[in-house]
Short mmCIF file of C-alpha atoms and ligand atoms in Angstrom, two decimals:
data_model
loop_
_atom_site.label_atom_id
_atom_site.label_comp_id
_atom_site.label_asym_id
_atom_site.label_seq_id
_atom_site.Cartn_x
_atom_site.Cartn_y
_atom_site.Cartn_z
CA MET E 77 113.56 3.33 -33.15
CA ASP E 78 113.88 -0.24 -31.85
CA GLY E 79 110.96 0.00 -29.66
CA GLY E 80 108.62 1.42 -32.48
CA ALA E 81 109.77 -1.58 -34.64
CA ARG E 82 108.85 -4.03 -32.14
CA ARG E 83 105.53 -2.37 -31.39
CA ALA E 84 104.75 -2.45 -35.08
CA ALA E 85 106.07 -5.94 -35.69
CA PRO E 86 103.74 -8.79 -34.10
CA PRO E 87 101.92 -9.63 -37.26
CA ARG E 88 105.15 -9.56 -39.38
CA GLY E 89 107.05 -11.37 -36.53
CA GLY E 90 104.94 -14.31 -36.85
CA ARG E 91 105.28 -14.44 -40.54
CA LEU E 92 109.18 -13.91 -39.97
CA ARG E 93 109.25 -16.62 -37.75
CA ARG E 94 107.90 -19.02 -40.34
CA TRP E 95 110.05 -17.36 -43.32
CA VAL E 96 113.34 -17.40 -41.73
CA PRO E 97 113.70 -21.14 -41.12
CA ALA E 98 112.42 -21.59 -44.67
CA ALA E 99 114.82 -19.24 -46.09
CA LEU E 100 117.71 -20.65 -44.00
CA ALA E 101 116.76 -24.22 -45.14
CA GLY E 102 117.10 -22.99 -48.64
CA LEU E 103 120.46 -21.36 -48.01
CA VAL E 104 121.79 -24.24 -45.98
CA SER E 105 120.71 -26.76 -48.90
CA ALA E 106 122.43 -24.63 -51.48
CA GLY E 107 125.59 -24.60 -49.20
CA LEU E 108 125.45 -28.34 -48.87
CA THR E 109 125.05 -28.68 -52.85
CA LEU E 110 128.06 -26.58 -53.46
CA GLY E 111 130.29 -27.70 -50.48
CA LEU E 112 129.67 -31.38 -51.64
CA ALA E 113 130.18 -30.44 -55.25
CA GLN E 114 133.48 -28.91 -54.14
CA LEU E 115 134.64 -32.16 -52.48
CA VAL E 116 133.69 -34.43 -55.41
CA ALA E 117 135.36 -31.94 -57.81
CA ALA E 118 138.47 -32.12 -55.92
CA LEU E 119 138.43 -35.92 -56.59
CA VAL E 120 137.40 -35.28 -60.40
CA ALA E 121 139.10 -32.02 -61.30
CA PRO E 122 138.87 -28.91 -59.55
CA SER E 123 137.68 -27.11 -62.73
CA THR E 124 134.60 -29.09 -62.64
CA ALA E 125 133.24 -27.63 -59.46
CA PRO E 126 129.76 -25.95 -60.30
CA LEU E 127 130.82 -22.45 -59.67
CA ALA E 128 133.91 -22.82 -61.73
CA VAL E 129 131.90 -24.41 -64.78
CA VAL E 130 129.08 -21.68 -64.70
CA GLY E 131 131.67 -18.78 -64.24
CA ALA E 132 133.85 -20.13 -67.24
CA ALA E 133 130.79 -20.76 -69.49
CA PHE E 134 129.43 -17.46 -68.57
CA ILE E 135 132.74 -15.84 -69.60
CA ASP E 136 133.04 -17.53 -72.98
CA ARG E 137 129.52 -16.56 -73.63
CA THR E 138 130.03 -12.91 -72.70
CA PRO E 139 129.37 -10.40 -75.36
CA ALA E 140 132.49 -8.14 -75.99
CA TRP E 141 130.84 -4.97 -74.74
CA LEU E 142 130.11 -6.70 -71.36
CA LYS E 143 133.50 -8.03 -71.20
CA ASP E 144 134.90 -4.43 -71.83
CA PHE E 145 132.56 -3.19 -69.48
CA ALA E 146 133.64 -5.62 -66.77
CA ILE E 147 137.34 -5.00 -67.25
CA GLU E 148 136.88 -1.28 -67.14
CA THR E 149 134.76 -1.30 -64.11
CA PHE E 150 136.42 -4.03 -62.01
CA GLY E 151 139.99 -4.28 -63.60
CA THR E 152 141.64 -7.41 -62.67
CA ASN E 153 139.00 -7.84 -60.16
CA ASP E 154 136.45 -8.81 -63.10
CA LYS E 155 136.75 -12.44 -62.14
CA LEU E 156 136.14 -11.80 -58.56
CA ALA E 157 133.18 -9.59 -59.16
CA LEU E 158 131.81 -12.56 -61.39
CA ALA E 159 132.17 -14.98 -58.41
CA VAL E 160 130.57 -12.70 -56.02
CA SER E 161 127.65 -11.90 -58.48
CA LEU E 162 127.20 -15.89 -59.00
CA VAL E 163 127.11 -16.31 -55.32
CA ALA E 164 124.87 -13.79 -54.77
CA VAL E 165 122.16 -14.83 -57.57
CA ILE E 166 122.71 -18.51 -56.20
CA ALA E 167 121.91 -17.43 -52.48
CA ALA E 168 118.87 -15.27 -53.79
CA LEU E 169 117.47 -18.35 -55.51
CA ALA E 170 118.21 -20.78 -52.56
CA VAL E 171 116.06 -18.39 -50.47
CA VAL E 172 113.38 -18.63 -52.93
CA ALA E 173 113.71 -22.35 -53.17
CA GLY E 174 113.40 -22.68 -49.31
CA LEU E 175 110.23 -20.18 -49.09
CA ALA E 176 108.60 -22.22 -52.04
CA ALA E 177 109.27 -25.53 -50.51
CA ARG E 178 107.51 -24.56 -47.29
CA ARG E 179 104.17 -24.19 -49.26
CA HIS E 180 104.77 -26.84 -52.30
CA LEU E 181 107.70 -28.91 -51.70
CA GLY E 182 107.56 -29.71 -55.34
CA ALA E 183 108.01 -26.29 -56.37
CA GLY E 184 111.16 -25.84 -54.15
CA ILE E 185 112.60 -29.16 -55.51
CA ALA E 186 112.18 -27.98 -59.16
CA LEU E 187 114.01 -24.82 -58.50
CA VAL E 188 117.07 -26.56 -57.03
CA GLY E 189 116.86 -29.11 -59.74
CA LEU E 190 116.59 -26.42 -62.46
CA LEU E 191 119.86 -24.78 -60.80
CA GLY E 192 121.41 -28.24 -61.01
CA ALA E 193 120.59 -28.60 -64.71
CA VAL E 194 122.21 -25.20 -65.43
CA GLY E 195 125.41 -26.46 -63.78
CA VAL E 196 125.30 -29.83 -65.67
CA ALA E 197 124.82 -28.28 -68.95
CA ALA E 198 127.68 -25.67 -68.13
CA ALA E 199 129.92 -28.60 -67.14
CA LEU E 200 129.15 -30.28 -70.26
CA SER E 201 129.97 -27.31 -72.67
CA ARG E 202 133.36 -26.88 -71.51
CA PRO E 203 135.87 -27.57 -74.02
CA ASP E 204 137.77 -30.05 -71.83
CA ALA E 205 134.46 -31.66 -70.41
CA THR E 206 134.43 -35.56 -69.89
CA ALA E 207 131.80 -37.89 -68.84
CA LEU E 208 132.75 -37.19 -65.26
CA SER E 209 132.42 -33.42 -65.34
CA PRO E 210 128.65 -33.17 -64.38
CA LEU E 211 129.40 -35.62 -61.51
CA PRO E 212 130.27 -32.72 -58.81
CA THR E 213 126.93 -30.88 -59.71
CA LEU E 214 124.94 -34.07 -59.84
CA VAL E 215 125.87 -35.29 -56.46
CA GLY E 216 125.90 -31.87 -54.84
CA THR E 217 122.23 -31.25 -56.41
CA ALA E 218 121.02 -34.62 -55.14
CA ALA E 219 122.22 -33.80 -51.72
CA GLY E 220 120.89 -30.39 -51.62
CA ILE E 221 117.34 -31.84 -52.75
CA ALA E 222 117.37 -34.17 -49.93
CA ALA E 223 118.48 -31.65 -47.48
CA LEU E 224 115.74 -29.39 -48.43
CA VAL E 225 113.15 -32.11 -48.29
CA LEU E 226 114.47 -33.07 -44.83
CA LEU E 227 114.50 -29.71 -43.51
CA THR E 228 111.15 -28.56 -44.88
CA ARG E 229 109.41 -31.67 -43.35
CA ARG E 230 111.25 -31.56 -40.04
CA ALA E 231 112.39 -27.98 -39.24
CA VAL E 232 110.07 -25.79 -41.36
CA ARG E 233 106.71 -27.01 -41.49
CA PRO E 234 106.13 -28.43 -38.14
CA VAL E 235 104.44 -25.74 -36.05
CA ALA E 236 105.44 -27.45 -32.79
CA VAL E 237 108.89 -28.16 -33.45
CA ALA E 238 111.05 -27.12 -30.50
CA PRO E 239 113.47 -24.16 -31.56
CA ALA E 240 116.49 -26.15 -30.28
CA ARG E 241 115.76 -28.93 -32.65
CA ARG E 242 115.08 -26.66 -35.65
CA SER E 243 118.45 -25.16 -34.95
CA LEU E 244 120.24 -28.42 -34.57
CA LEU E 245 118.62 -29.65 -38.11
CA ILE E 246 119.32 -26.59 -39.87
CA GLY E 247 122.97 -25.90 -38.32
CA GLY E 248 123.70 -29.65 -38.79
CA VAL E 249 123.08 -29.59 -42.69
CA ALA E 250 125.18 -26.16 -42.55
CA ALA E 251 128.08 -28.01 -40.94
CA VAL E 252 128.00 -30.85 -43.11
CA GLY E 253 128.15 -28.58 -46.29
CA ALA E 254 131.20 -26.69 -44.61
CA VAL E 255 132.96 -29.85 -43.75
CA ALA E 256 132.64 -31.10 -47.33
CA ALA E 257 133.76 -27.79 -48.86
CA GLY E 258 136.70 -27.44 -46.42
CA SER E 259 137.87 -31.03 -47.25
CA GLY E 260 137.24 -30.42 -50.92
CA ARG E 261 139.68 -27.43 -50.65
CA GLY E 262 142.23 -29.23 -48.47
CA LEU E 263 142.08 -32.13 -50.96
CA GLU E 264 142.45 -30.00 -53.92
CA ALA E 265 145.48 -28.29 -52.36
CA ALA E 266 147.04 -31.81 -51.67
CA ARG E 267 146.42 -32.86 -55.16
CA SER E 268 147.53 -29.48 -56.96
CA SER E 269 150.57 -28.97 -59.09
CA GLU E 270 152.03 -26.94 -56.10
CA ALA E 271 152.27 -30.21 -54.13
CA SER E 272 153.51 -32.13 -57.02
CA ARG E 273 156.19 -29.51 -57.64
CA ALA E 274 157.27 -29.16 -54.03
CA GLN E 275 158.12 -32.85 -53.66
CA LEU E 276 160.32 -32.71 -56.75
CA THR E 277 164.20 -32.65 -56.76
CA LEU E 278 165.77 -31.81 -60.14
CA PRO E 279 168.35 -34.40 -61.29
CA VAL E 280 171.87 -33.32 -61.61
CA PRO E 281 172.36 -32.33 -65.31
CA ALA E 282 174.49 -34.72 -67.25
CA ASP E 283 175.65 -31.68 -69.26
CA PRO E 284 175.49 -28.63 -66.91
CA ALA E 285 175.82 -24.81 -67.72
CA PRO E 286 178.89 -22.88 -66.79
CA ALA E 287 178.57 -20.37 -64.03
CA PRO E 288 178.13 -16.89 -65.62
CA PRO E 289 181.78 -15.53 -66.67
CA PRO E 290 183.68 -13.34 -64.24
CA GLY E 291 183.17 -9.72 -65.42
CA VAL E 292 179.36 -9.80 -65.53
CA ASN E 293 177.41 -7.44 -63.10
CA PRO E 294 180.16 -4.76 -62.99
CA GLY E 295 178.49 -2.84 -60.07
CA VAL E 296 176.84 -0.21 -62.05
CA GLU E 297 173.69 1.09 -60.44
CA GLY E 298 170.56 0.51 -62.46
CA LEU E 299 172.21 -2.01 -64.75
CA THR E 300 169.99 -5.17 -65.25
CA PRO E 301 171.40 -8.26 -63.57
CA TYR E 302 172.99 -10.71 -65.79
CA VAL E 303 170.72 -13.51 -64.53
CA THR E 304 166.96 -12.75 -63.94
CA PRO E 305 165.90 -14.15 -60.55
CA VAL E 306 162.60 -16.38 -61.24
CA GLU E 307 160.39 -14.07 -59.36
CA ASP E 308 161.39 -11.11 -61.38
CA PHE E 309 161.12 -12.96 -64.91
CA TYR E 310 158.52 -11.40 -66.96
CA ARG E 311 155.30 -13.52 -67.53
CA ILE E 312 153.19 -13.49 -70.74
CA ASP E 313 150.38 -15.90 -71.28
CA THR E 314 146.77 -16.09 -72.44
CA ALA E 315 145.65 -17.67 -69.13
CA PHE E 316 142.80 -15.49 -67.85
CA LEU E 317 141.38 -16.96 -64.78
CA GLN E 318 144.25 -19.32 -63.42
CA VAL E 319 147.23 -20.65 -64.90
CA PRO E 320 146.97 -24.40 -65.96
CA ASP E 321 147.32 -26.59 -62.89
CA VAL E 322 149.20 -29.72 -64.17
CA ARG E 323 150.86 -32.28 -62.01
CA ALA E 324 154.02 -33.73 -62.94
CA GLU E 325 152.79 -37.15 -62.43
CA ASP E 326 149.84 -36.62 -64.71
CA TRP E 327 151.82 -34.99 -67.37
CA SER E 328 152.65 -36.67 -70.78
CA LEU E 329 153.79 -35.19 -74.16
CA ARG E 330 152.64 -36.80 -77.45
CA ILE E 331 154.84 -36.06 -80.50
CA HIS E 332 152.70 -37.14 -83.54
CA GLY E 333 151.56 -35.89 -86.98
CA MET E 334 154.05 -36.09 -89.89
CA VAL E 335 156.35 -38.64 -88.14
CA GLU E 336 157.39 -42.31 -88.67
CA GLU E 337 156.94 -43.17 -84.86
CA GLU E 338 154.59 -41.44 -82.56
CA VAL E 339 156.57 -40.75 -79.25
CA VAL E 340 154.87 -40.23 -75.85
CA LEU E 341 157.02 -39.02 -73.00
CA THR E 342 156.32 -38.79 -69.45
CA TYR E 343 157.82 -36.63 -66.58
CA ALA E 344 159.57 -39.95 -65.35
CA ASP E 345 160.95 -40.11 -68.88
CA LEU E 346 162.47 -36.88 -68.76
CA LEU E 347 163.87 -37.41 -65.24
CA ALA E 348 165.70 -40.47 -66.12
CA ALA E 349 167.31 -38.77 -69.53
CA PRO E 350 170.48 -37.29 -69.65
CA LEU E 351 169.55 -33.56 -69.02
CA VAL E 352 171.26 -30.51 -70.25
CA GLU E 353 171.42 -27.27 -68.89
CA ARG E 354 171.70 -23.97 -70.83
CA TRP E 355 171.53 -20.29 -70.27
CA ILE E 356 169.00 -18.81 -72.68
CA THR E 357 167.60 -15.30 -72.86
CA LEU E 358 163.94 -15.40 -73.51
CA THR E 359 162.10 -12.43 -75.25
CA CYS E 360 158.72 -11.62 -75.86
CA VAL E 361 157.62 -10.47 -79.50
CA SER E 362 155.38 -7.77 -77.64
CA ASN E 363 158.44 -6.29 -76.01
CA GLU E 364 158.74 -2.62 -77.29
CA VAL E 365 162.14 -1.03 -77.92
CA GLY E 366 163.49 -0.42 -74.52
CA GLY E 367 160.94 -2.62 -72.89
CA GLU E 368 161.12 -5.23 -69.95
CA LEU E 369 159.78 -8.25 -71.60
CA VAL E 370 162.93 -10.05 -71.67
CA GLY E 371 165.01 -12.38 -69.05
CA ASN E 372 167.77 -14.55 -68.81
CA ALA E 373 167.60 -17.81 -66.98
CA ARG E 374 169.40 -21.36 -66.74
CA TRP E 375 166.99 -23.77 -68.06
CA LEU E 376 167.34 -27.60 -67.51
CA GLY E 377 165.74 -30.00 -70.09
CA ILE E 378 166.04 -32.52 -72.55
CA PRO E 379 167.28 -31.72 -76.12
CA LEU E 380 164.21 -31.26 -78.24
CA ALA E 381 166.26 -32.33 -81.44
CA ASP E 382 166.79 -35.77 -79.82
CA VAL E 383 163.27 -36.31 -79.13
CA LEU E 384 162.29 -35.37 -82.68
CA ARG E 385 165.09 -37.65 -83.93
CA ARG E 386 163.16 -40.53 -82.21
CA ALA E 387 159.78 -39.59 -83.82
CA VAL E 388 161.56 -39.31 -87.36
CA PRO E 389 159.64 -36.23 -88.90
CA SER E 390 158.80 -36.74 -92.49
CA ALA E 391 160.91 -34.75 -94.98
CA ASP E 392 158.11 -32.53 -96.11
CA ALA E 393 157.31 -31.27 -92.54
CA ASP E 394 158.37 -27.65 -91.79
CA MET E 395 156.66 -27.04 -88.53
CA LEU E 396 155.96 -27.85 -84.91
CA LEU E 397 152.44 -27.06 -83.65
CA SER E 398 152.86 -27.37 -79.79
CA ARG E 399 150.00 -27.28 -77.72
CA SER E 400 149.41 -26.26 -74.12
CA THR E 401 146.87 -28.24 -71.78
CA ASP E 402 144.89 -24.89 -72.00
CA GLY E 403 144.58 -25.08 -75.88
CA PHE E 404 147.07 -22.48 -76.45
CA THR E 405 149.26 -23.11 -79.49
CA THR E 406 152.73 -22.14 -80.84
CA SER E 407 154.09 -22.70 -84.48
CA THR E 408 157.85 -23.24 -84.55
CA THR E 409 159.99 -23.67 -87.65
CA LEU E 410 161.11 -27.32 -87.45
CA ALA E 411 164.50 -26.40 -89.26
CA ASP E 412 165.35 -24.12 -86.49
CA VAL E 413 164.89 -26.87 -83.82
CA VAL E 414 167.15 -29.25 -85.60
CA ASP E 415 169.92 -27.03 -86.78
CA GLY E 416 172.14 -27.62 -83.64
CA ARG E 417 171.01 -24.63 -81.40
CA ASP E 418 169.92 -25.80 -77.70
CA ALA E 419 166.19 -26.15 -78.16
CA LEU E 420 164.89 -27.68 -74.91
CA LEU E 421 161.67 -29.30 -73.39
CA ALA E 422 162.61 -27.61 -70.08
CA ILE E 423 161.73 -28.88 -66.61
CA GLY E 424 164.00 -26.44 -64.58
CA MET E 425 164.59 -22.57 -64.26
CA ASN E 426 167.65 -21.29 -62.41
CA GLY E 427 168.06 -24.47 -60.42
CA VAL E 428 164.40 -25.08 -59.19
CA PRO E 429 161.62 -27.13 -61.10
CA LEU E 430 159.64 -24.63 -63.51
CA PRO E 431 157.40 -22.47 -61.45
CA ARG E 432 153.66 -23.10 -62.29
CA GLU E 433 153.23 -19.53 -64.05
CA HIS E 434 156.36 -20.33 -66.20
CA GLY E 435 154.78 -23.58 -67.47
CA PHE E 436 155.17 -26.53 -64.94
CA PRO E 437 155.86 -29.33 -65.47
CA VAL E 438 157.36 -28.74 -68.83
CA ARG E 439 157.76 -26.04 -71.47
CA MET E 440 159.62 -25.54 -74.42
CA ILE E 441 162.54 -22.99 -74.98
CA VAL E 442 164.26 -22.39 -78.29
CA PRO E 443 167.09 -19.87 -78.38
CA GLY E 444 166.63 -17.17 -81.08
CA LEU E 445 162.86 -17.46 -81.47
CA TYR E 446 160.46 -15.18 -79.78
CA GLY E 447 158.10 -16.87 -77.07
CA PHE E 448 154.80 -16.87 -78.92
CA VAL E 449 156.43 -19.04 -81.63
CA SER E 450 158.64 -21.33 -79.30
CA ALA E 451 158.32 -21.16 -75.64
CA CYS E 452 154.95 -23.26 -75.13
CA LYS E 453 154.24 -23.55 -71.48
CA TRP E 454 152.36 -26.61 -70.02
CA ILE E 455 153.19 -28.25 -73.14
CA THR E 456 151.42 -31.62 -73.71
CA GLU E 457 151.40 -32.16 -77.45
CA ILE E 458 153.69 -31.63 -80.39
CA GLU E 459 152.30 -32.00 -84.03
CA VAL E 460 154.64 -32.23 -86.82
CA THR E 461 153.02 -30.48 -89.62
CA ARG E 462 153.43 -27.89 -92.26
CA PHE E 463 152.81 -24.02 -92.25
CA ASP E 464 150.49 -24.41 -94.97
CA ARG E 465 148.40 -26.93 -93.22
CA ALA E 466 148.10 -25.37 -89.38
CA GLU E 467 147.99 -22.05 -87.82
CA ALA E 468 148.92 -21.14 -84.17
CA TYR E 469 147.12 -18.86 -81.83
CA TRP E 470 148.70 -15.78 -82.28
CA THR E 471 148.96 -16.32 -86.13
CA LYS E 472 145.15 -16.33 -86.31
CA ARG E 473 145.14 -13.02 -84.74
CA GLY E 474 147.35 -11.38 -87.11
CA TRP E 475 150.92 -12.14 -85.87
CA SER E 476 153.68 -13.65 -87.85
CA PRO E 477 153.69 -17.71 -88.13
CA SER E 478 157.28 -17.52 -87.68
CA ALA E 479 159.52 -15.00 -85.81
CA PRO E 480 163.22 -15.16 -85.00
CA ILE E 481 164.34 -12.68 -82.40
CA LYS E 482 165.60 -9.21 -83.77
CA THR E 483 168.87 -7.93 -82.51
CA ALA E 484 168.09 -5.30 -79.88
CA SER E 485 169.79 -3.29 -77.33
CA ARG E 486 168.43 -1.30 -74.21
CA ILE E 487 169.75 1.55 -72.03
CA ASP E 488 169.06 0.88 -68.45
CA THR E 489 170.98 3.84 -67.08
CA PRO E 490 170.74 6.89 -66.98
CA ARG E 491 166.94 6.76 -66.72
CA SER E 492 164.78 8.73 -68.99
CA PHE E 493 164.59 12.42 -67.85
CA ALA E 494 167.19 11.67 -64.87
CA LYS E 495 169.17 14.43 -63.66
CA VAL E 496 172.95 13.46 -63.18
CA PRO E 497 175.90 15.28 -61.92
CA ALA E 498 178.38 16.61 -64.44
CA GLY E 499 181.78 14.64 -64.72
CA THR E 500 181.76 10.95 -65.95
CA VAL E 501 178.35 9.78 -66.77
CA THR E 502 178.18 5.94 -66.74
CA VAL E 503 175.84 4.54 -69.49
CA ALA E 504 174.93 0.96 -69.57
CA GLY E 505 172.32 -1.75 -70.43
CA VAL E 506 171.88 -4.83 -72.08
CA ALA E 507 171.77 -6.05 -75.79
CA TRP E 508 170.72 -9.50 -77.22
CA ALA E 509 170.80 -11.31 -80.53
CA GLN E 510 170.01 -14.97 -79.42
CA ASN E 511 171.45 -17.52 -81.62
CA ARG E 512 173.87 -15.25 -83.23
CA GLY E 513 175.37 -13.35 -80.26
CA VAL E 514 176.29 -9.59 -79.70
CA SER E 515 179.60 -8.46 -81.01
CA ALA E 516 179.43 -4.81 -80.54
CA VAL E 517 177.32 -2.14 -78.90
CA GLU E 518 177.62 1.50 -79.72
CA VAL E 519 176.30 4.56 -78.15
CA ARG E 520 175.40 8.00 -79.70
CA VAL E 521 174.99 11.36 -77.98
CA ASP E 522 172.48 13.62 -79.77
CA ASP E 523 173.75 13.66 -83.45
CA GLY E 524 177.52 12.79 -82.62
CA GLU E 525 179.64 9.72 -83.79
CA TRP E 526 178.61 6.49 -82.68
CA ARG E 527 181.00 5.37 -79.78
CA ARG E 528 181.87 1.88 -78.89
CA ALA E 529 180.74 0.65 -75.48
CA GLU E 530 182.43 -2.04 -73.68
CA VAL E 531 180.62 -5.47 -73.99
CA LEU E 532 180.99 -7.47 -70.99
CA PRO E 533 181.38 -11.29 -71.48
CA SER E 534 178.25 -13.38 -71.71
CA VAL E 535 177.90 -17.06 -71.66
CA SER E 536 176.91 -17.94 -75.23
CA GLU E 537 175.37 -16.44 -78.26
CA ASP E 538 172.13 -17.44 -76.80
CA THR E 539 172.29 -15.08 -73.86
CA TRP E 540 172.20 -11.21 -73.56
CA ALA E 541 175.31 -9.29 -72.86
CA GLN E 542 175.61 -6.46 -70.35
CA TRP E 543 177.47 -3.30 -71.85
CA VAL E 544 178.80 -0.06 -70.23
CA TRP E 545 180.14 3.10 -71.71
CA ARG E 546 181.89 5.64 -69.66
CA TRP E 547 181.53 9.04 -70.93
CA GLU E 548 184.01 11.34 -69.41
CA ASP E 549 184.07 15.26 -68.87
CA VAL E 550 180.29 15.88 -69.47
CA GLU E 551 179.28 19.24 -69.07
CA PRO E 552 175.73 20.52 -67.81
CA GLY E 553 173.02 20.35 -70.55
CA SER E 554 170.40 18.18 -71.85
CA TYR E 555 171.40 15.14 -73.93
CA THR E 556 169.65 12.55 -76.16
CA LEU E 557 171.18 9.06 -76.05
CA ARG E 558 170.80 6.27 -78.67
CA VAL E 559 172.12 2.59 -78.49
CA ARG E 560 172.58 -0.05 -81.28
CA ALA E 561 173.98 -3.36 -81.21
CA THR E 562 175.83 -5.42 -83.89
CA ASP E 563 175.47 -9.24 -83.98
CA ALA E 564 178.31 -11.72 -84.25
CA THR E 565 177.68 -12.16 -88.00
CA GLY E 566 178.26 -8.62 -88.55
CA VAL E 567 174.85 -7.27 -88.97
CA VAL E 568 174.15 -3.79 -87.30
CA GLN E 569 170.61 -3.72 -85.58
CA THR E 570 168.26 -1.85 -87.78
CA GLY E 571 167.19 1.86 -86.90
CA GLU E 572 164.04 1.48 -88.66
CA THR E 573 161.22 1.56 -86.27
CA ALA E 574 158.69 -1.28 -86.26
CA THR E 575 155.66 -1.97 -84.02
CA PRO E 576 155.80 -5.49 -82.28
CA ILE E 577 153.01 -6.67 -84.45
CA PRO E 578 153.49 -8.82 -86.58
CA ASP E 579 157.16 -10.04 -85.83
CA GLY E 580 158.76 -7.77 -83.13
CA ALA E 581 159.73 -4.13 -82.56
CA SER E 582 162.81 -2.46 -83.95
CA GLY E 583 164.41 0.80 -83.89
CA TYR E 584 167.09 2.40 -81.45
CA ASP E 585 166.24 2.71 -77.67
CA THR E 586 166.35 6.61 -77.35
CA LEU E 587 166.20 8.78 -74.21
CA VAL E 588 166.84 12.35 -72.91
CA PHE E 589 168.43 13.11 -69.73
CA THR E 590 169.99 16.19 -67.99
CA VAL E 591 173.32 16.76 -66.61
CA VAL E 592 173.46 19.36 -64.02
N1 MTE C 707 150.70 -22.24 -72.87
C1 MTE C 707 151.25 -20.87 -73.12
N2 MTE C 707 152.37 -20.83 -73.41
C2 MTE C 707 152.99 -19.70 -73.80
C3 MTE C 707 152.14 -18.45 -73.85
C4 MTE C 707 150.90 -18.53 -73.69
O1 MTE C 707 150.08 -17.61 -73.68
N3 MTE C 707 150.25 -19.79 -73.38
N4 MTE C 707 152.90 -17.21 -74.14
C5 MTE C 707 154.13 -17.33 -74.96
C6 MTE C 707 154.64 -15.99 -74.97
S1 MTE C 707 154.01 -14.84 -75.88
C7 MTE C 707 155.79 -15.70 -74.45
S2 MTE C 707 156.77 -14.36 -74.48
C8 MTE C 707 156.47 -16.75 -73.42
C9 MTE C 707 156.53 -16.25 -71.95
O2 MTE C 707 157.11 -17.08 -71.07
P1 MTE C 707 157.12 -16.65 -69.56
O3 MTE C 707 155.79 -16.20 -69.09
O4 MTE C 707 157.73 -17.59 -68.73
O5 MTE C 707 158.13 -15.35 -69.52
O6 MTE C 707 155.56 -17.78 -73.22
C10 MTE C 707 154.99 -18.45 -74.42
N5 MTE C 707 154.35 -19.75 -74.11
MO1 MO C 708 155.45 -13.18 -76.08
#
């Protein structure tokens, strides 16, 4: 087969010998364009790299049916699929540009220029675009055109050019592109929020949190630990491609709107302030009854009420519209933040600087309010305003403008449909009623009486409590368990079922298991 191909090849081989260098010239020129753009983007802002802006602009303009198709087909790899397609299209067009340039240099230049123009338009169309946003694409495209001209004239067209010289020229441009791309990557990593976070040491809190009380974590298998490790903490946000990458040294928070005094805070201001540390259990409004979107952590931060006091909100303001660097917003009831509870602008979580996905460098945490109306990550702006003047991200999508956390309880063990041996069955779980506290937990078997579980100590009314109920002398059979909590104001958790939308799920966590 090989031999046959070679025999049939001569005429095509001659053509190939001319086309391959032309195609390669197009490809390496495109590579230089992207590599150099990457390097410039690392200096301007990584999100301004041509692939990043074109990809983002494409996603924003994708019709719903195509987005659904992509997510269905590629799942969470939809972004990778888009990147691969983009690179494939660019490579194909680069080959065309290289081939065109061999005949008509102007045509090749025009094609590369056109691609560059698409990149510039995409860069300018981004919501966070600045005058510098098109720079990476412009510099890259100019270099790409220069490379195409050079290679076409010196390596592609001359009939008599020595193969070694041709390879040297094409390989040289490819190497410059690769080095630029590599340095761009390196520079980007060195300037990233990860690098910024790695060099931080959290200050010692002026007002530290106590250690969790003795008696938590009673050694019941399957019971959720009292403290949620950072790596196990649930994560919910609208960030689709990448969570915001904000360096502490670049961060600032502006408090403005209906205030007497606009306040601007930097990360250095926070580090210099007396910081408090509080255990607070955070809950997502999307948590279903019995769900896992809840976690308990030790947050280090500055009291939000103190910061607001400096701004002096006007008397008729009733809402804080907090904004993240990515445009996400939360609406927080102003009265809740200044009623004495430990609302924080947090910089630390369980003793480490906030992890990037949990809002590095700074986020808000308000005990007793669901995350979507309080826990703004990557926070950069707080506008003091009114509920009748502004709407937050999720409110525009049908969720409540304000939402205190509903009293809830969860059975962690036994698991649904578990088979456990007869005798004593240990039933255990967690219950929360942030800002009020949990005073009692009761468990009910089938249609029996509600029986009191032991509520283990917790740090404060803002944290969940573990509970344990030892059910003795259980005979084989199938049983239904239900749990309900009572908050410290004496209100019993409602058994009425509600869906998470608009302001949180309710109902009793219920499961069936078997004793054998
Ligand atoms: N910037 C930003 N902050 C955000 C969100 C978001 O989508 N973007 N989601 C909120 C929601 S719905 C919740 S429940 C909490 C979750 O915080 P976590 O991911 O650290 O657990 O963050 C809140 N803060
Ligand atoms: Mo949430």
